[in-house]
XYZ file of C-alpha atoms in Angstrom:
454
model
C 12.175 88.503 137.116
C 15.069 86.716 135.326
C 18.514 87.604 136.569
C 19.552 88.929 133.160
C 16.651 91.389 133.245
C 17.497 92.561 136.753
C 21.131 93.071 135.752
C 20.059 95.058 132.678
C 17.728 97.166 134.813
C 20.534 97.748 137.299
C 22.884 98.820 134.524
C 20.333 101.266 133.114
C 19.844 102.814 136.560
C 23.568 103.191 137.238
C 23.745 100.396 139.797
C 26.905 98.318 139.681
C 26.604 94.547 139.973
C 29.530 92.738 141.590
C 30.120 89.133 142.570
C 33.038 90.092 144.771
C 35.233 87.538 143.017
C 36.435 87.290 139.421
C 35.026 83.840 138.994
C 34.697 81.873 135.747
C 32.162 79.626 137.456
C 29.731 82.524 137.756
C 28.891 82.541 134.054
C 25.532 81.404 132.694
C 25.445 77.621 132.841
C 25.249 75.323 129.838
C 22.865 72.552 130.976
C 24.445 69.919 128.714
C 27.944 70.824 129.865
C 26.806 70.756 133.493
C 25.354 67.268 133.064
C 28.440 66.000 131.245
C 30.762 67.494 133.846
C 28.799 65.948 136.707
C 28.888 62.581 134.943
C 32.639 62.954 134.535
C 33.055 63.592 138.241
C 30.966 60.562 139.139
C 33.123 58.489 136.753
C 36.273 59.685 138.504
C 37.503 62.095 135.825
C 39.921 64.860 136.818
C 37.897 68.019 136.244
C 38.986 71.575 137.070
C 36.421 72.844 139.565
C 36.967 76.476 138.621
C 35.891 75.793 135.019
C 32.734 73.883 135.787
C 29.396 75.588 135.162
C 26.671 75.431 137.774
C 23.437 73.570 136.996
C 21.417 76.320 138.776
C 18.423 73.972 138.859
C 17.130 70.759 137.397
C 15.977 67.572 139.108
C 19.359 66.569 140.542
C 20.039 70.001 142.015
C 16.608 70.393 143.614
C 16.746 66.863 145.034
C 19.929 67.938 146.813
C 18.035 70.956 148.171
C 15.321 68.563 149.366
C 17.987 66.429 151.028
C 19.414 69.512 152.735
C 15.888 70.452 153.847
C 15.465 67.008 155.417
C 18.854 67.286 157.149
C 17.863 70.621 158.673
C 14.575 69.352 160.128
C 16.356 67.675 163.060
C 19.450 69.899 163.300
C 17.971 73.390 162.964
C 14.467 72.356 164.021
C 15.758 71.421 167.473
C 17.863 74.592 167.589
C 14.691 76.586 166.978
C 12.886 74.689 169.747
C 15.274 75.939 172.432
C 12.770 78.427 173.861
C 10.142 75.850 174.838
C 12.771 73.321 175.981
C 14.479 75.947 178.142
C 11.200 77.175 179.627
C 9.852 73.646 180.260
C 13.043 72.258 181.815
C 13.585 75.398 183.919
C 10.080 75.150 185.380
C 9.958 71.372 185.861
C 12.932 69.010 185.797
C 15.599 71.587 186.751
C 13.417 74.049 188.633
C 15.979 74.556 191.415
C 18.792 75.775 189.133
C 19.396 79.404 188.067
C 18.682 80.530 184.491
C 22.368 81.063 183.712
C 23.157 77.447 184.652
C 20.291 75.915 182.657
C 21.306 78.106 179.725
C 24.571 76.189 179.356
C 22.637 73.095 178.216
C 21.151 74.848 175.214
C 24.093 77.106 174.390
C 26.289 73.985 174.307
C 24.011 72.520 171.620
C 24.472 75.614 169.459
C 28.179 75.738 170.248
C 28.887 72.205 169.050
C 26.603 72.646 166.038
C 28.925 75.391 164.782
C 32.217 74.427 166.486
C 32.276 70.955 164.914
C 31.949 72.641 161.534
C 35.685 73.298 161.762
C 36.137 69.567 161.049
C 32.993 68.710 159.112
C 33.736 71.427 156.524
C 37.148 70.096 155.430
C 35.932 66.477 155.661
C 33.041 67.419 153.365
C 35.535 68.903 150.890
C 37.630 65.721 150.821
C 35.199 62.793 151.306
C 31.661 61.609 150.386
C 28.880 63.508 152.147
C 27.286 60.353 153.577
C 30.360 59.886 155.770
C 28.950 62.791 157.778
C 25.188 62.608 157.298
C 24.591 58.992 158.363
C 26.429 59.270 161.721
C 24.750 62.637 162.277
C 21.289 61.159 161.730
C 21.951 58.279 164.121
C 23.492 60.541 166.738
C 20.730 63.130 166.842
C 18.013 60.483 167.269
C 20.044 58.882 170.077
C 20.447 62.329 171.647
C 16.687 62.900 171.769
C 16.015 59.489 173.311
C 18.726 60.058 175.928
C 17.239 63.493 176.599
C 13.834 61.927 177.245
C 15.206 59.903 180.174
C 17.507 62.586 181.628
C 16.960 63.699 185.219
C 20.107 65.590 186.269
C 21.829 68.675 184.846
C 24.893 66.771 183.623
C 22.639 64.263 181.811
C 20.865 67.065 179.937
C 24.203 68.690 179.130
C 25.785 65.508 177.748
C 22.753 64.084 175.936
C 21.357 67.232 174.327
C 24.160 69.769 174.542
C 27.149 67.652 173.540
C 25.826 64.624 171.612
C 22.928 66.538 170.070
C 25.081 69.506 169.058
C 27.820 67.388 167.449
C 25.256 65.282 165.587
C 23.408 68.394 164.388
C 26.680 69.748 163.001
C 27.172 66.571 160.952
C 23.811 67.335 159.319
C 23.781 71.141 159.070
C 27.234 71.944 157.686
C 27.311 69.313 154.878
C 23.797 70.236 153.766
C 24.702 73.920 153.407
C 27.910 73.074 151.540
C 26.184 70.571 149.235
C 23.682 73.189 148.071
C 26.630 75.459 147.254
C 27.952 72.826 144.844
C 24.835 73.030 142.667
C 23.935 76.720 142.704
C 25.844 79.966 142.291
C 23.579 82.698 140.922
C 20.571 81.186 142.691
C 22.506 80.008 145.751
C 20.808 82.390 148.178
C 17.352 81.235 147.069
C 18.282 77.538 147.185
C 19.904 77.891 150.614
C 16.914 79.855 151.878
C 14.513 77.160 150.697
C 16.569 74.492 152.469
C 16.730 76.576 155.654
C 12.937 76.853 155.854
C 13.129 73.350 157.349
C 14.515 74.827 160.551
C 11.514 77.111 160.846
C 9.072 74.307 160.095
C 10.768 72.066 162.650
C 10.616 74.968 165.078
C 6.852 75.112 164.576
C 6.107 71.376 164.605
C 8.366 70.297 167.480
C 7.040 72.841 170.025
C 3.449 71.948 169.086
C 4.205 68.252 169.612
C 5.668 69.000 173.041
C 2.950 71.471 174.005
C -0.012 69.259 173.124
C 1.406 65.748 173.619
C 3.293 66.240 176.889
C 0.194 66.874 179.069
C -1.382 63.614 177.818
C 1.512 61.178 177.373
C 4.297 62.905 179.289
C 7.272 65.046 178.327
C 9.478 61.984 177.710
C 7.164 60.416 175.126
C 6.572 63.775 173.457
C 10.332 63.990 172.930
C 10.406 60.445 171.535
C 7.800 61.417 168.930
C 10.140 64.229 167.914
C 12.906 61.611 167.711
C 10.898 59.450 165.298
C 10.307 62.474 163.046
C 14.050 63.207 163.073
C 14.809 59.566 162.185
C 12.594 59.721 159.087
C 14.160 63.026 158.013
C 17.673 61.630 158.517
C 16.963 58.615 156.307
C 15.768 60.861 153.472
C 18.742 63.198 153.873
C 21.174 60.271 153.685
C 19.595 59.154 150.407
C 19.324 62.555 148.689
C 22.366 64.619 149.664
C 25.350 64.390 147.326
C 28.234 66.506 146.044
C 28.877 67.714 142.508
C 32.474 68.931 142.621
C 35.430 66.515 142.818
C 37.071 65.836 146.205
C 39.481 68.557 147.305
C 42.098 66.404 149.042
C 44.369 69.423 149.497
C 41.824 70.854 151.908
C 42.735 68.276 154.550
C 40.733 68.060 157.740
C 41.861 70.994 159.875
C 40.751 74.532 160.716
C 41.838 77.040 158.077
C 42.844 79.779 160.523
C 45.204 81.278 157.939
C 42.153 82.326 155.945
C 41.366 84.840 158.701
C 44.350 86.835 157.432
C 42.202 87.821 154.422
C 40.479 91.050 155.508
C 37.155 90.466 153.776
C 36.851 86.887 155.020
C 37.886 87.926 158.532
C 35.253 90.683 158.543
C 32.629 88.232 157.292
C 33.591 85.734 160.008
C 33.318 88.498 162.638
C 29.897 89.495 161.328
C 28.789 85.849 161.484
C 30.105 85.606 165.063
C 28.149 88.678 166.170
C 24.878 87.807 164.454
C 24.890 84.256 165.836
C 25.797 85.679 169.261
C 22.715 87.896 169.102
C 20.038 85.869 167.333
C 19.659 82.995 169.787
C 18.996 85.219 172.805
C 15.432 86.108 171.703
C 14.976 82.572 170.310
C 15.808 81.088 173.723
C 14.158 83.550 176.123
C 10.961 84.533 174.298
C 8.802 81.977 176.155
C 10.246 82.783 179.589
C 9.832 86.491 178.856
C 6.190 86.013 177.902
C 5.481 84.211 181.187
C 7.212 87.053 183.047
C 5.104 89.569 181.092
C 1.885 87.957 182.346
C 0.830 85.695 179.486
C -0.546 82.287 180.425
C 1.814 79.360 179.900
C 0.012 77.889 176.880
C 0.181 81.197 175.016
C 3.779 81.771 176.103
C 4.884 78.375 174.781
C 3.063 79.029 171.500
C 5.272 82.081 170.923
C 8.111 79.712 170.027
C 5.959 78.302 167.217
C 4.863 81.800 166.128
C 8.469 82.987 165.994
C 9.426 80.064 163.777
C 6.324 80.497 161.621
C 7.661 83.957 160.818
C 11.106 82.477 160.195
C 9.866 80.206 157.375
C 9.237 83.035 154.865
C 12.047 84.956 156.579
C 14.549 82.390 155.332
C 13.214 81.828 151.815
C 12.165 85.358 150.783
C 15.457 87.117 151.656
C 17.253 84.474 149.603
C 15.054 85.238 146.582
C 15.679 88.975 146.999
C 19.404 88.491 147.667
C 19.887 86.781 144.302
C 18.726 90.034 142.680
C 19.953 92.777 144.970
C 22.981 91.218 146.651
C 23.415 88.913 149.637
C 25.387 91.370 151.763
C 22.934 94.161 150.925
C 19.981 92.082 152.108
C 21.912 90.894 155.171
C 22.571 94.489 156.197
C 18.914 95.431 155.691
C 17.597 92.513 157.743
C 20.124 93.157 160.536
C 18.959 96.774 160.710
C 15.338 95.602 160.890
C 16.247 93.229 163.754
C 17.887 96.063 165.691
C 14.719 98.146 165.290
C 12.437 95.220 166.194
C 14.363 94.385 169.377
C 14.996 97.899 170.658
C 11.753 99.542 169.547
C 9.193 96.738 169.904
C 10.483 94.111 172.344
C 11.959 96.587 174.830
C 8.638 98.428 175.151
C 6.429 95.324 175.330
C 5.259 93.575 178.494
C 3.072 94.667 181.369
C -0.350 95.421 180.008
C 0.699 95.026 176.360
C 0.313 91.312 175.614
C -0.499 92.011 171.938
C 2.883 93.695 171.538
C 4.614 90.666 173.058
C 2.788 88.321 170.682
C 3.429 90.505 167.622
C 7.170 90.652 168.344
C 7.610 86.887 167.908
C 6.646 86.490 164.209
C 8.173 89.851 163.264
C 11.543 88.987 164.768
C 11.272 85.470 163.353
C 10.842 86.919 159.867
C 13.659 89.485 159.997
C 16.093 87.175 161.795
C 15.613 84.325 159.313
C 18.436 85.677 157.168
C 20.878 85.120 160.043
C 20.581 81.384 159.353
C 19.970 81.263 155.600
C 22.202 84.053 154.266
C 25.315 83.879 156.447
C 26.572 80.729 154.645
C 25.953 82.472 151.311
C 27.889 85.533 152.479
C 30.797 83.255 153.357
C 30.574 81.622 149.928
C 30.841 85.020 148.225
C 34.273 85.698 149.718
C 35.924 82.339 148.951
C 36.368 79.844 146.125
C 33.689 77.170 145.812
C 36.103 74.251 146.269
C 37.149 75.820 149.596
C 33.563 76.499 150.634
C 33.331 73.649 153.118
C 36.550 74.595 154.922
C 35.841 78.340 154.933
C 32.272 77.917 156.179
C 33.532 75.515 158.832
C 36.138 78.042 159.939
C 33.667 80.926 160.074
C 31.152 78.920 162.076
C 33.985 77.675 164.310
C 34.545 81.324 165.242
C 30.795 81.911 165.596
C 30.407 78.904 167.893
C 32.009 80.770 170.781
C 29.420 83.514 170.494
C 26.644 80.927 170.579
C 28.249 79.212 173.589
C 28.417 82.276 175.818
C 25.448 84.255 174.507
C 22.631 82.417 176.302
C 24.420 82.051 179.674
C 25.512 85.724 179.617
C 21.918 86.728 178.893
C 20.806 84.521 181.796
C 23.381 86.163 184.076
C 22.111 89.609 183.053
C 18.588 88.429 183.853
C 19.657 87.300 187.338
C 21.589 90.533 187.959
C 18.468 92.561 187.138
C 16.298 90.543 189.507
C 14.346 88.795 186.743
C 13.678 91.951 184.701
C 14.321 91.544 180.974
C 15.236 95.070 179.847
C 18.986 94.547 180.269
C 18.820 91.258 178.335
C 16.873 92.952 175.534
C 19.303 95.872 175.260
C 22.199 93.391 175.241
C 20.663 91.486 172.302
C 19.910 94.704 170.404
C 23.447 96.028 170.905
C 24.942 92.796 169.599
C 22.745 92.969 166.502
C 23.827 96.579 165.922
C 27.477 95.478 166.109
C 26.718 92.681 163.621
C 25.218 95.248 161.244
C 28.411 97.328 161.395
C 30.540 94.224 160.752
C 28.502 93.255 157.671
C 28.831 96.793 156.297
C 32.612 96.643 156.796
C 32.832 93.189 155.156
C 30.843 94.470 152.186
C 33.054 97.551 151.889
C 36.260 95.497 151.991
C 34.877 93.196 149.262
C 33.487 95.632 146.677
C 34.104 99.143 147.976
C 31.906 101.610 149.797
C 29.469 102.639 147.072
C 25.900 102.024 148.199
C 24.653 101.253 144.666
C 26.832 98.147 144.233
C 24.835 94.889 144.163
C 26.783 92.461 146.321
């Protein structure tokens, strides 16, 4: 359904449509003006970013989405492979270490992916995107090859956690921001399409490890993943580009003053809580399945099943959010995640293997919005030319939740003698808190009326 039709339908039914910002750039785009403006930027003309229409599509815009998709294959694909990496390393190379200690390797990856956004966001605003994407592509391939030869805990932590996380940030944050330069009304859909790469990587990479490692070894299975990431990085470096002129005033520092704005602060808190919560099931689903009595092959496949559910879970909410509001859809998906964790996961296990298996794709689907829609939510409460800095600041805050979430969950697991109920309740409680934070952020932005599309 065209957006104009949905807005007309909403008006007829008494539903109020709000963008949250009085923005001239939200008007219907003139394709010729968009092309001429983009050409002016490329020629070095001084163009007011607030007055520029958005292409909302076309070959150039969708090639940028394709470039973002390629950038997210290595960055988010590896993030979504944490469950099988954690389970494999815990049972083999680092079998003598407790879960909470091993968890620091993988939480560090997520931490640096978001923490480094505090610098990559402002640098994206001020400089060409390739300044970030090319080093990120080289670094993440090097990280995987170093990981393949690691033997000790500190080697895993430095190669995958630190180098891999920083390199992933140089790919993830610019790709999200670049999509925001080309889309406004259809930004949620475009971002969701780009974010499906993380789900696809999270399906392909575990299958490579699961089926290649027994024949050629874990190290060579990881190197195959590295070659795939190298090809994706080359394509991303060629396709990603900006549309808006450089914002030199943005500088290259964390915009902590922006947290003084109530609606942005609430959105940053909601992002912190949802990222805190979402990676606990993503990381421990395979280990939980082994504990619940599933054989190892089936347990490792749950990582792929979870990410298979995440592929439509990242694209479809974006399509719906463009019509019914990004914050509205974010609240609905967070509520569904709370129900899925506390009602389905907490009662699975024992003699209910089907319930364990069914949880993975269901949670993958409903949690997909945590990756694809949080950047769009941030974009709705800031100006587009500040999008890189604001998203970097919000994910800087969220990085601390990612850092401590997995180790805390591992500590809860150890405290309970290997039983997972406490870990599950912890994840569900965090998601419930994230839901409350998104509701508050929405209310501070457009008021408390339920019928407002925002």
